[in-house]
CSV table of C-alpha atoms and ligand atoms in Angstrom, one decimal:
chain,number,residue,atom,x,y,z
A,1,MET,CA,-0.1,0.3,0.1
A,2,ALA,CA,1.2,3.6,-1.2
A,3,LYS,CA,2.4,5.7,2.1
A,4,SER,CA,0.3,8.4,3.0
A,5,PHE,CA,0.9,11.9,4.6
A,6,ASP,CA,-1.1,15.0,5.3
A,7,VAL,CA,1.2,16.8,3.8
A,8,VAL,CA,3.7,16.3,0.9
A,9,ILE,CA,6.2,19.0,0.4
A,10,ILE,CA,8.6,19.0,-3.2
A,11,GLY,CA,11.8,21.1,-2.6
A,12,ALA,CA,14.1,21.2,0.7
A,13,GLY,CA,14.4,25.0,0.3
A,14,ALA,CA,14.3,27.7,2.5
A,15,ALA,CA,10.2,27.7,1.6
A,16,GLY,CA,9.7,24.1,1.7
A,17,MET,CA,11.7,23.9,5.1
A,18,MET,CA,9.7,27.0,6.8
A,19,CYS,CA,6.6,25.4,5.7
A,20,ALA,CA,7.1,21.7,6.8
A,21,ALA,CA,8.3,23.1,10.6
A,22,GLU,CA,4.7,25.2,10.2
A,23,ALA,CA,2.7,22.5,9.2
A,24,GLY,CA,4.3,19.8,11.7
A,25,ARG,CA,3.7,22.3,14.5
A,26,ARG,CA,0.3,22.3,13.7
A,27,GLY,CA,-0.1,18.3,13.9
A,28,ARG,CA,-0.2,17.5,10.5
A,29,SER,CA,1.9,14.5,9.6
A,30,VAL,CA,4.7,16.1,6.9
A,31,LEU,CA,6.9,14.3,4.5
A,32,VAL,CA,9.6,16.4,2.8
A,33,LEU,CA,10.8,15.4,-0.5
A,34,ASP,CA,14.2,16.5,-2.6
A,35,HIS,CA,16.1,15.2,-5.4
A,36,ALA,CA,19.4,17.1,-4.1
A,37,LYS,CA,21.9,15.2,-1.9
A,38,ALA,CA,21.7,18.1,1.1
A,39,PRO,CA,18.7,20.3,2.0
A,40,GLY,CA,19.0,24.4,1.7
A,41,GLU,CA,21.9,24.2,-0.4
A,42,LYS,CA,21.1,27.9,-2.1
A,43,ILE,CA,20.7,29.2,1.9
A,44,ARG,CA,24.2,27.6,2.5
A,45,ILE,CA,26.0,29.5,-0.5
A,46,SER,CA,24.1,32.5,-0.3
A,47,GLY,CA,25.6,36.1,1.0
A,48,GLY,CA,28.9,34.7,0.2
A,49,GLY,CA,28.3,31.9,2.9
A,50,ARG,CA,26.9,34.2,5.5
A,51,CYS,CA,23.2,34.1,4.4
A,52,ASN,CA,21.3,37.4,4.0
A,53,PHE,CA,18.4,36.1,5.6
A,54,THR,CA,16.3,38.9,5.8
A,55,ASN,CA,15.6,42.7,5.6
A,56,LEU,CA,14.1,44.7,8.2
A,57,HIS,CA,12.8,47.2,5.5
A,58,THR,CA,11.2,44.6,3.8
A,59,ALA,CA,7.6,46.0,2.3
A,60,PRO,CA,5.5,45.1,-0.7
A,61,ALA,CA,7.1,47.7,-2.7
A,62,ASN,CA,10.5,45.6,-2.6
A,63,PHE,CA,9.1,42.8,-4.7
A,64,LEU,CA,8.4,42.4,-8.8
A,65,SER,CA,5.1,40.8,-9.7
A,66,GLN,CA,2.5,41.3,-12.1
A,67,ASN,CA,0.0,41.6,-9.0
A,68,PRO,CA,2.0,43.9,-6.7
A,69,HIS,CA,-0.4,43.1,-4.0
A,70,PHE,CA,-0.2,39.7,-3.9
A,71,ALA,CA,2.9,39.4,-1.2
A,72,LYS,CA,1.1,41.9,0.8
A,73,SER,CA,-0.9,38.9,3.0
A,74,ALA,CA,2.0,36.6,3.6
A,75,LEU,CA,4.5,39.4,4.4
A,76,ALA,CA,2.5,40.6,6.8
A,77,ARG,CA,1.7,37.1,8.3
A,78,TYR,CA,5.4,36.7,8.6
A,79,THR,CA,7.8,39.9,9.4
A,80,PRO,CA,11.3,39.8,9.4
A,81,ARG,CA,11.2,40.1,13.2
A,82,ASP,CA,9.5,37.2,13.3
A,83,PHE,CA,12.5,35.5,11.7
A,84,VAL,CA,15.0,37.3,13.8
A,85,ALA,CA,13.0,36.0,16.6
A,86,LEU,CA,13.4,32.5,15.5
A,87,VAL,CA,17.2,32.8,14.7
A,88,GLU,CA,17.5,34.3,18.2
A,89,ARG,CA,16.0,31.3,19.6
A,90,TYR,CA,18.8,29.2,18.1
A,91,GLY,CA,21.7,31.4,19.5
A,92,ILE,CA,22.4,32.4,16.2
A,93,ALA,CA,24.6,35.4,16.2
A,94,TRP,CA,23.7,38.1,13.2
A,95,HIS,CA,24.4,41.6,12.3
A,96,GLU,CA,23.1,44.6,9.9
A,97,LYS,CA,25.6,45.1,7.1
A,98,THR,CA,24.0,48.0,5.6
A,99,LEU,CA,20.2,49.0,4.2
A,100,GLY,CA,18.5,46.9,6.3
A,101,GLN,CA,20.4,43.6,5.3
A,102,LEU,CA,20.9,40.8,8.1
A,103,PHE,CA,23.3,38.5,7.9
A,104,CYS,CA,24.8,35.4,10.1
A,105,ASP,CA,27.8,36.7,11.9
A,106,ASP,CA,29.4,32.9,11.3
A,107,THR,CA,28.1,30.8,8.5
A,108,ALA,CA,24.8,30.4,6.5
A,109,ARG,CA,25.1,26.6,7.6
A,110,ASP,CA,23.5,27.9,11.2
A,111,ILE,CA,20.4,28.6,9.0
A,112,VAL,CA,20.0,25.3,7.5
A,113,ARG,CA,20.6,23.3,10.8
A,114,MET,CA,18.2,25.8,12.5
A,115,LEU,CA,15.4,24.5,10.1
A,116,LEU,CA,16.5,21.2,10.3
A,117,GLU,CA,15.6,21.0,13.8
A,118,GLU,CA,13.0,23.0,13.4
A,119,MET,CA,11.2,20.1,11.3
A,120,LYS,CA,12.6,17.4,13.4
A,121,ALA,CA,11.5,18.5,16.6
A,122,VAL,CA,7.9,18.1,15.0
A,123,GLY,CA,8.4,15.1,13.1
A,124,VAL,CA,9.0,15.9,9.6
A,125,VAL,CA,10.0,13.5,7.4
A,126,LEU,CA,12.6,14.3,5.3
A,127,ARG,CA,13.7,12.3,2.0
A,128,LEU,CA,16.9,13.6,-0.1
A,129,GLY,CA,18.1,12.4,-3.4
A,130,THR,CA,14.8,11.3,-4.5
A,131,GLU,CA,13.9,11.9,-7.8
A,132,ILE,CA,10.0,12.6,-8.4
A,133,SER,CA,8.7,10.9,-11.6
A,134,GLY,CA,5.4,12.5,-11.9
A,135,VAL,CA,2.5,13.7,-9.6
A,136,ASP,CA,-1.4,13.0,-10.3
A,137,ALA,CA,-4.7,13.9,-8.5
A,138,SER,CA,-6.1,11.2,-6.5
A,139,ALA,CA,-9.6,10.2,-5.0
A,140,THR,CA,-8.0,11.6,-1.6
A,141,GLY,CA,-6.0,14.4,-2.9
A,142,PHE,CA,-2.7,13.4,-5.0
A,143,ARG,CA,0.1,10.8,-5.7
A,144,VAL,CA,3.2,11.3,-6.2
A,145,ALA,CA,5.4,9.1,-8.1
A,146,LEU,CA,8.9,8.1,-7.0
A,147,ALA,CA,11.4,5.5,-8.9
A,148,GLU,CA,10.0,2.6,-7.1
A,149,GLU,CA,6.8,4.0,-5.1
A,150,THR,CA,4.3,6.1,-4.7
A,151,ILE,CA,3.1,8.1,-1.5
A,152,ASP,CA,-0.8,9.7,-1.5
A,153,ALA,CA,-0.6,13.3,0.0
A,154,ARG,CA,-3.9,15.0,0.9
A,155,THR,CA,-2.7,18.1,0.7
A,156,LEU,CA,1.2,19.0,-2.2
A,157,VAL,CA,2.9,21.7,-1.9
A,158,ILE,CA,5.4,22.5,-4.8
A,159,ALA,CA,8.4,24.6,-3.5
A,160,THR,CA,11.1,23.8,-6.0
A,161,GLY,CA,11.9,27.2,-6.7
A,162,GLY,CA,13.2,28.7,-10.2
A,163,LYS,CA,15.2,27.8,-13.2
A,164,SER,CA,18.7,29.9,-11.3
A,165,ILE,CA,21.6,28.1,-11.0
A,166,PRO,CA,20.9,25.0,-12.9
A,167,LYS,CA,24.2,23.3,-11.6
A,168,MET,CA,22.7,23.7,-8.0
A,169,GLY,CA,19.6,21.4,-9.1
A,170,ALA,CA,17.3,24.3,-10.1
A,171,THR,CA,14.6,22.8,-12.6
A,172,GLY,CA,11.7,24.0,-14.3
A,173,PHE,CA,9.7,21.1,-12.4
A,174,ALA,CA,7.2,23.8,-10.4
A,175,TYR,CA,6.0,25.1,-13.6
A,176,ARG,CA,5.5,21.9,-15.6
A,177,ILE,CA,3.3,21.3,-12.6
A,178,ALA,CA,1.6,24.5,-12.2
A,179,GLU,CA,0.5,23.3,-16.3
A,180,GLN,CA,-0.5,20.0,-15.6
A,181,PHE,CA,-3.0,21.3,-13.0
A,182,GLY,CA,-4.0,24.4,-15.8
A,183,LEU,CA,-2.5,27.4,-13.5
A,184,GLY,CA,-1.2,30.4,-15.7
A,185,LEU,CA,2.5,31.2,-15.7
A,186,VAL,CA,4.1,34.7,-16.1
A,187,GLU,CA,7.2,34.1,-18.5
A,188,THR,CA,10.3,33.2,-16.7
A,189,ARG,CA,13.6,35.7,-17.1
A,190,PRO,CA,16.6,35.8,-15.0
A,191,GLY,CA,17.0,38.4,-12.3
A,192,LEU,CA,19.5,39.6,-10.0
A,193,VAL,CA,22.2,38.9,-12.7
A,194,PRO,CA,25.6,40.6,-14.0
A,195,LEU,CA,24.7,42.6,-17.8
A,196,THR,CA,27.1,41.8,-20.4
A,197,VAL,CA,28.1,44.2,-23.5
A,198,ALA,CA,28.8,43.8,-26.8
A,199,ASP,CA,32.5,43.3,-28.1
A,200,ALA,CA,33.4,46.7,-29.1
A,201,ALA,CA,32.0,48.0,-25.5
A,202,LYS,CA,33.9,45.0,-24.0
A,203,GLU,CA,36.9,46.4,-25.5
A,204,SER,CA,36.5,50.0,-24.8
A,205,LEU,CA,35.6,48.9,-21.2
A,206,GLY,CA,38.2,46.3,-20.7
A,207,ALA,CA,40.9,49.0,-19.1
A,208,LEU,CA,37.7,49.4,-16.4
A,209,ALA,CA,37.5,45.8,-15.6
A,210,GLY,CA,37.6,45.3,-11.6
A,211,LEU,CA,36.7,48.6,-10.7
A,212,ALA,CA,33.8,49.1,-8.1
A,213,VAL,CA,32.3,52.5,-8.1
A,214,ASP,CA,28.8,54.3,-6.3
A,215,VAL,CA,26.6,54.9,-8.8
A,216,ARG,CA,22.5,55.4,-9.5
A,217,ALA,CA,21.8,53.0,-12.1
A,218,GLY,CA,18.4,53.4,-13.6
A,219,CYS,CA,16.3,51.9,-16.1
A,220,GLY,CA,12.9,53.1,-16.9
A,221,LYS,CA,11.4,54.9,-13.9
A,222,THR,CA,13.6,52.5,-11.4
A,223,THR,CA,16.8,53.3,-9.9
A,224,PHE,CA,18.7,52.2,-7.1
A,225,ASP,CA,21.8,54.0,-5.3
A,226,GLU,CA,24.5,51.5,-4.9
A,227,ALA,CA,27.9,50.2,-5.6
A,228,MET,CA,28.5,49.0,-9.5
A,229,LEU,CA,31.5,47.3,-10.9
A,230,PHE,CA,33.0,47.1,-13.9
A,231,THR,CA,34.0,43.2,-15.3
A,232,HIS,CA,35.7,41.9,-18.3
A,233,ARG,CA,32.3,40.8,-19.9
A,234,GLY,CA,30.2,43.6,-18.9
A,235,LEU,CA,28.3,45.4,-15.6
A,236,SER,CA,28.0,43.8,-12.4
A,237,GLY,CA,27.8,44.9,-8.4
A,238,PRO,CA,24.8,45.2,-6.2
A,239,ALA,CA,23.3,48.4,-8.4
A,240,ILE,CA,23.4,46.6,-11.8
A,241,LEU,CA,22.2,43.6,-10.1
A,242,GLN,CA,19.1,45.5,-8.8
A,243,ILE,CA,18.9,47.3,-12.2
A,244,SER,CA,19.0,43.9,-14.2
A,245,SER,CA,15.5,42.6,-12.7
A,246,TYR,CA,13.7,45.6,-14.0
A,247,TRP,CA,15.7,45.6,-17.3
A,248,ARG,CA,14.7,44.3,-20.6
A,249,GLU,CA,16.5,43.2,-23.8
A,250,GLY,CA,17.0,46.2,-26.3
A,251,GLU,CA,16.9,48.7,-23.7
A,252,GLU,CA,19.0,51.2,-22.0
A,253,ILE,CA,20.4,51.2,-18.8
A,254,ARG,CA,21.3,54.7,-17.4
A,255,VAL,CA,24.4,55.3,-14.8
A,256,ALA,CA,25.2,58.4,-12.7
A,257,PHE,CA,28.6,58.2,-11.5
A,258,GLU,CA,28.8,60.5,-8.3
A,259,PRO,CA,25.2,60.9,-7.8
A,260,GLY,CA,24.2,63.8,-5.3
A,261,VAL,CA,27.1,65.5,-5.9
A,262,ASP,CA,27.1,69.1,-8.2
A,263,LEU,CA,30.3,68.1,-10.3
A,264,GLY,CA,29.4,71.4,-12.8
A,265,ALA,CA,29.8,73.5,-9.8
A,266,LEU,CA,32.8,71.8,-8.7
A,267,LEU,CA,34.5,71.8,-12.3
A,268,LYS,CA,33.7,75.3,-13.0
A,269,ALA,CA,34.9,76.5,-9.6
A,270,ALA,CA,38.3,74.6,-10.6
A,271,ARG,CA,38.7,76.1,-14.1
A,272,ARG,CA,39.7,79.2,-11.8
A,273,THR,CA,42.2,78.0,-9.4
A,274,GLN,CA,43.3,74.7,-11.5
A,275,GLY,CA,43.1,75.6,-15.1
A,276,ARG,CA,46.0,74.3,-16.2
A,277,GLN,CA,45.3,70.9,-15.1
A,278,ALA,CA,43.8,68.1,-17.5
A,279,VAL,CA,40.0,67.5,-17.4
A,280,GLN,CA,40.7,63.9,-16.2
A,281,THR,CA,43.1,65.0,-13.6
A,282,VAL,CA,40.5,67.0,-11.9
A,283,LEU,CA,37.8,64.6,-12.6
A,284,GLY,CA,40.0,61.9,-11.3
A,285,GLU,CA,39.7,64.1,-7.6
A,286,HIS,CA,35.9,62.9,-7.7
A,287,LEU,CA,35.7,59.4,-9.5
A,288,PRO,CA,38.5,56.6,-9.7
A,289,LYS,CA,41.2,58.0,-11.7
A,290,ARG,CA,41.1,55.2,-14.6
A,291,LEU,CA,37.2,55.9,-15.0
A,292,ALA,CA,38.2,59.3,-15.1
A,293,GLN,CA,40.5,59.1,-17.8
A,294,HIS,CA,37.7,56.9,-19.6
A,295,LEU,CA,34.8,59.3,-19.4
A,296,ALA,CA,37.5,62.0,-20.6
A,297,ILE,CA,38.0,59.8,-24.1
A,298,GLU,CA,34.3,59.4,-24.2
A,299,ALA,CA,33.9,63.0,-24.2
A,300,ALA,CA,36.9,63.5,-26.5
A,301,LEU,CA,38.3,65.7,-23.8
A,302,LEU,CA,41.4,63.9,-23.2
A,303,ASP,CA,44.4,65.9,-22.1
A,304,ARG,CA,42.6,68.9,-22.6
A,305,SER,CA,43.1,71.7,-19.9
A,306,LEU,CA,40.3,72.8,-17.6
A,307,ALA,CA,40.7,76.7,-18.4
A,308,ASP,CA,39.9,76.1,-22.1
A,309,LEU,CA,36.7,74.5,-21.3
A,310,SER,CA,33.8,76.5,-22.0
A,311,ASP,CA,30.8,76.3,-19.6
A,312,LYS,CA,29.2,74.5,-22.4
A,313,ALA,CA,31.9,71.8,-23.0
A,314,ILE,CA,31.6,71.8,-19.0
A,315,ASP,CA,28.1,71.0,-18.9
A,316,ARG,CA,28.5,68.2,-21.7
A,317,LEU,CA,30.8,66.3,-19.6
A,318,VAL,CA,28.9,66.8,-16.3
A,319,GLY,CA,26.1,65.4,-18.8
A,320,LEU,CA,28.4,62.1,-19.5
A,321,VAL,CA,29.2,61.5,-15.9
A,322,SER,CA,25.6,61.9,-14.1
A,323,GLY,CA,23.8,60.5,-17.6
A,324,TRP,CA,26.3,57.3,-18.8
A,325,SER,CA,24.3,55.1,-20.7
A,326,LEU,CA,24.7,51.6,-22.2
A,327,LYS,CA,22.8,49.0,-24.0
A,328,PRO,CA,23.8,45.9,-22.6
A,329,ALA,CA,23.5,43.1,-24.9
A,330,GLY,CA,22.3,40.6,-22.6
A,331,SER,CA,22.7,39.0,-19.0
A,332,GLU,CA,24.7,36.1,-17.8
A,333,GLY,CA,21.8,34.1,-17.7
A,334,TYR,CA,20.4,31.5,-15.4
A,335,ARG,CA,23.9,30.4,-14.9
A,336,THR,CA,24.4,33.2,-12.3
A,337,ALA,CA,21.1,34.8,-11.5
A,338,GLU,CA,20.1,34.8,-8.3
A,339,VAL,CA,16.7,34.4,-8.9
A,340,THR,CA,14.0,33.9,-11.6
A,341,LEU,CA,11.4,36.3,-12.6
A,342,GLY,CA,8.1,35.7,-13.1
A,343,GLY,CA,6.6,32.1,-12.3
A,344,VAL,CA,3.2,30.4,-11.2
A,345,ASP,CA,0.8,33.4,-12.0
A,346,THR,CA,-0.8,34.9,-8.7
A,347,ARG,CA,-4.1,35.6,-10.3
A,348,HIS,CA,-4.4,31.4,-9.8
A,349,LEU,CA,-3.6,31.4,-6.0
A,350,ASP,CA,-4.9,32.6,-2.7
A,351,SER,CA,-3.0,35.2,-1.5
A,352,ARG,CA,-3.3,34.5,1.8
A,353,THR,CA,-2.8,30.7,1.6
A,354,MET,CA,-0.7,29.9,-1.5
A,355,MET,CA,-3.4,27.6,-2.6
A,356,ALA,CA,-4.3,27.4,-6.1
A,357,LYS,CA,-7.7,28.3,-6.2
A,358,ALA,CA,-9.2,26.1,-8.8
A,359,VAL,CA,-7.3,22.9,-7.5
A,360,PRO,CA,-8.1,22.6,-3.6
A,361,GLY,CA,-4.7,21.2,-2.0
A,362,LEU,CA,-2.3,22.2,-4.1
A,363,PHE,CA,-0.1,24.9,-3.1
A,364,PHE,CA,3.0,26.7,-4.7
A,365,ILE,CA,5.6,29.0,-2.5
A,366,GLY,CA,8.8,30.5,-2.5
A,367,GLU,CA,10.4,31.5,-5.8
A,368,CYS,CA,8.4,29.5,-8.2
A,369,VAL,CA,5.6,32.2,-7.8
A,370,ASP,CA,5.6,35.3,-9.6
A,371,VAL,CA,7.0,37.2,-6.8
A,372,THR,CA,10.6,37.9,-7.2
A,373,GLY,CA,12.6,40.5,-4.2
A,374,TRP,CA,15.2,42.9,-4.8
A,375,LEU,CA,18.7,42.0,-3.6
A,376,GLY,CA,19.5,42.1,0.1
A,377,GLY,CA,17.2,39.6,2.2
A,378,TYR,CA,13.9,40.1,0.5
A,379,ASN,CA,13.5,37.0,-1.3
A,380,PHE,CA,14.7,34.9,1.6
A,381,GLN,CA,12.0,36.8,3.5
A,382,TRP,CA,9.7,35.8,0.6
A,383,ALA,CA,10.6,32.4,1.0
A,384,TRP,CA,10.0,32.6,4.9
A,385,ALA,CA,6.6,34.4,4.4
A,386,SER,CA,5.1,32.4,1.9
A,387,GLY,CA,6.2,28.8,3.4
A,388,PHE,CA,5.0,30.0,6.7
A,389,SER,CA,1.1,30.9,5.4
A,390,CYS,CA,1.1,28.0,3.5
A,391,GLY,CA,2.3,25.7,6.4
A,392,GLN,CA,-0.4,27.3,8.4
A,393,ALA,CA,-3.3,26.3,5.9
A,394,VAL,CA,-2.3,22.9,4.9
Y,401,FAD,P1,15.2,27.1,-3.3
Y,401,FAD,O1,15.8,27.6,-2.3
Y,401,FAD,O2,15.8,26.9,-4.8
Y,401,FAD,O3,14.8,25.3,-2.9
Y,401,FAD,C1,14.7,24.6,-4.0
Y,401,FAD,C2,14.7,23.3,-3.7
Y,401,FAD,O4,13.8,22.2,-4.5
Y,401,FAD,C3,15.8,22.8,-4.0
Y,401,FAD,O5,16.1,22.2,-2.6
Y,401,FAD,C4,16.1,21.8,-5.2
Y,401,FAD,O6,17.3,20.9,-5.0
Y,401,FAD,C5,14.9,21.1,-4.9
Y,401,FAD,N1,14.5,20.8,-6.1
Y,401,FAD,C6,14.1,21.5,-7.5
Y,401,FAD,N2,13.7,21.0,-8.3
Y,401,FAD,C7,13.4,19.5,-7.9
Y,401,FAD,C8,12.5,18.5,-8.6
Y,401,FAD,N3,12.5,18.4,-9.7
Y,401,FAD,N4,12.6,17.7,-7.7
Y,401,FAD,C9,12.9,17.6,-6.4
Y,401,FAD,N5,13.5,18.4,-5.8
Y,401,FAD,C10,13.5,19.4,-6.5
Y,401,FAD,N6,18.3,35.6,-1.1
Y,401,FAD,C11,18.0,36.4,-0.2
Y,401,FAD,O7,17.3,37.0,0.3
Y,401,FAD,N7,19.6,36.6,0.7
Y,401,FAD,C12,20.4,36.2,0.1
Y,401,FAD,O8,21.7,36.4,0.7
Y,401,FAD,C13,20.2,35.2,-1.3
Y,401,FAD,N8,21.7,35.0,-1.8
Y,401,FAD,C14,21.5,34.1,-2.7
Y,401,FAD,C15,22.9,33.4,-3.6
Y,401,FAD,C16,23.0,33.1,-4.8
Y,401,FAD,C17,24.0,32.5,-4.9
Y,401,FAD,C18,21.6,32.2,-5.2
Y,401,FAD,C19,21.5,31.6,-6.4
Y,401,FAD,C20,20.5,33.0,-5.1
Y,401,FAD,C21,20.8,33.6,-3.3
Y,401,FAD,N9,19.3,34.2,-3.0
Y,401,FAD,C22,19.3,35.0,-1.9
Y,401,FAD,C23,18.3,33.9,-3.5
Y,401,FAD,C24,17.2,32.9,-2.7
Y,401,FAD,O9,18.6,31.8,-2.6
Y,401,FAD,C25,16.2,31.9,-3.2
Y,401,FAD,O10,15.3,33.1,-3.7
Y,401,FAD,C26,15.7,31.3,-2.3
Y,401,FAD,O11,16.2,30.2,-2.0
Y,401,FAD,C27,14.3,30.3,-2.7
Y,401,FAD,O12,13.7,29.8,-1.9
Y,401,FAD,P2,12.8,28.4,-2.4
Y,401,FAD,O13,12.8,27.8,-1.2
Y,401,FAD,O14,11.7,29.1,-3.2
Y,401,FAD,O15,14.0,27.6,-3.4
């Protein structure tokens, strides 16, 4: 006879483990299945090994979704403070790095261990290294087919994440199941990902590779004030990862170097006191020298004395520094993307419980849903919040 559980959760990642612990705490028999050999692998590598596990400033506005209201209910049900309280109960030391981003002092493994203990304490069964051959509706709920057995589930939770980093076991499983049960999908694309430039730009920007600079990066109406990194293949760093989620192929991104500084006034004043100096030398007092040189070349003002520049020429140079633009050729794709944008269409899900409106007993949580956070701990907070809300409903 097939083994039977109240709740079967596919995916032992952030959302799946949080959901399992909460469902188990409510007395449900819970089985968690994962094809990976270890649970929470993305947690383990996240935040440079220290896991940026939440963001104190989490608000619905920090998420991209076709329905900006969808995330509100779950985010209100389980807040960053709730997760911090859990972390503190386990004596895990943490610190705020910047912009409300909370990291483990020691290692991201502490978060994985904490979730495993939470599950164990309430009797959750975890089976790793388990391939799922298929899922079907049954008279009592769902039937999950494994290689050599089938498992009956009254409730089925899909928590298999997105397509980001296939090397780590990411699959499109959730999207296939959603389609199988007639749920719509929002087109998926890589998010929080470095952007690449065309070969010609690669050559001219090559001299800047490795340089990090504070910028305001923008695309459309969205801007982020964070660091940008020039790479051998294009642009990266937090500002670019953030803007990559808003960027669409063919669009330009705008970059303001030294945002908030009135460079025009500074240069015009310098023209009186340092008029004999070259443009790039004076610019290099406000920007990294390599970048100042590059911008002077782009402005066709290399080696020109500041005193020779008219107000108009200075304004043109300032326009370039504060409104540098570039049309990326593409992105580094799912190979390095931290998240997958799009996913299970929220119109088909109940925002309070994450259950498919037309398929009672079938739930989708975490990254596979069309809710994607900014860089900075927001994606884990969505995983905890959607997992918890579902765990309370199953
Ligand atoms: P996942 O954590 O991806 O878990 C999905 C699970 O499902 C995995 O265990 C996988 O093995 C399993 N699975 C997949 N397909 C199948 C299948 N067919 N059968 C069985 N099992 C399957 N977010 C932050 O908020 N802060 C950070 O610091 C941060 N750093 C990151 C760093 C990197 C390098 C990456 C890639 C992502 C980072 N993220 C970060 C994003 C964050 O990791 C994800 O948003 C989060 O893990 C999503 O949780 P999830 O439970 O939905 O999916």
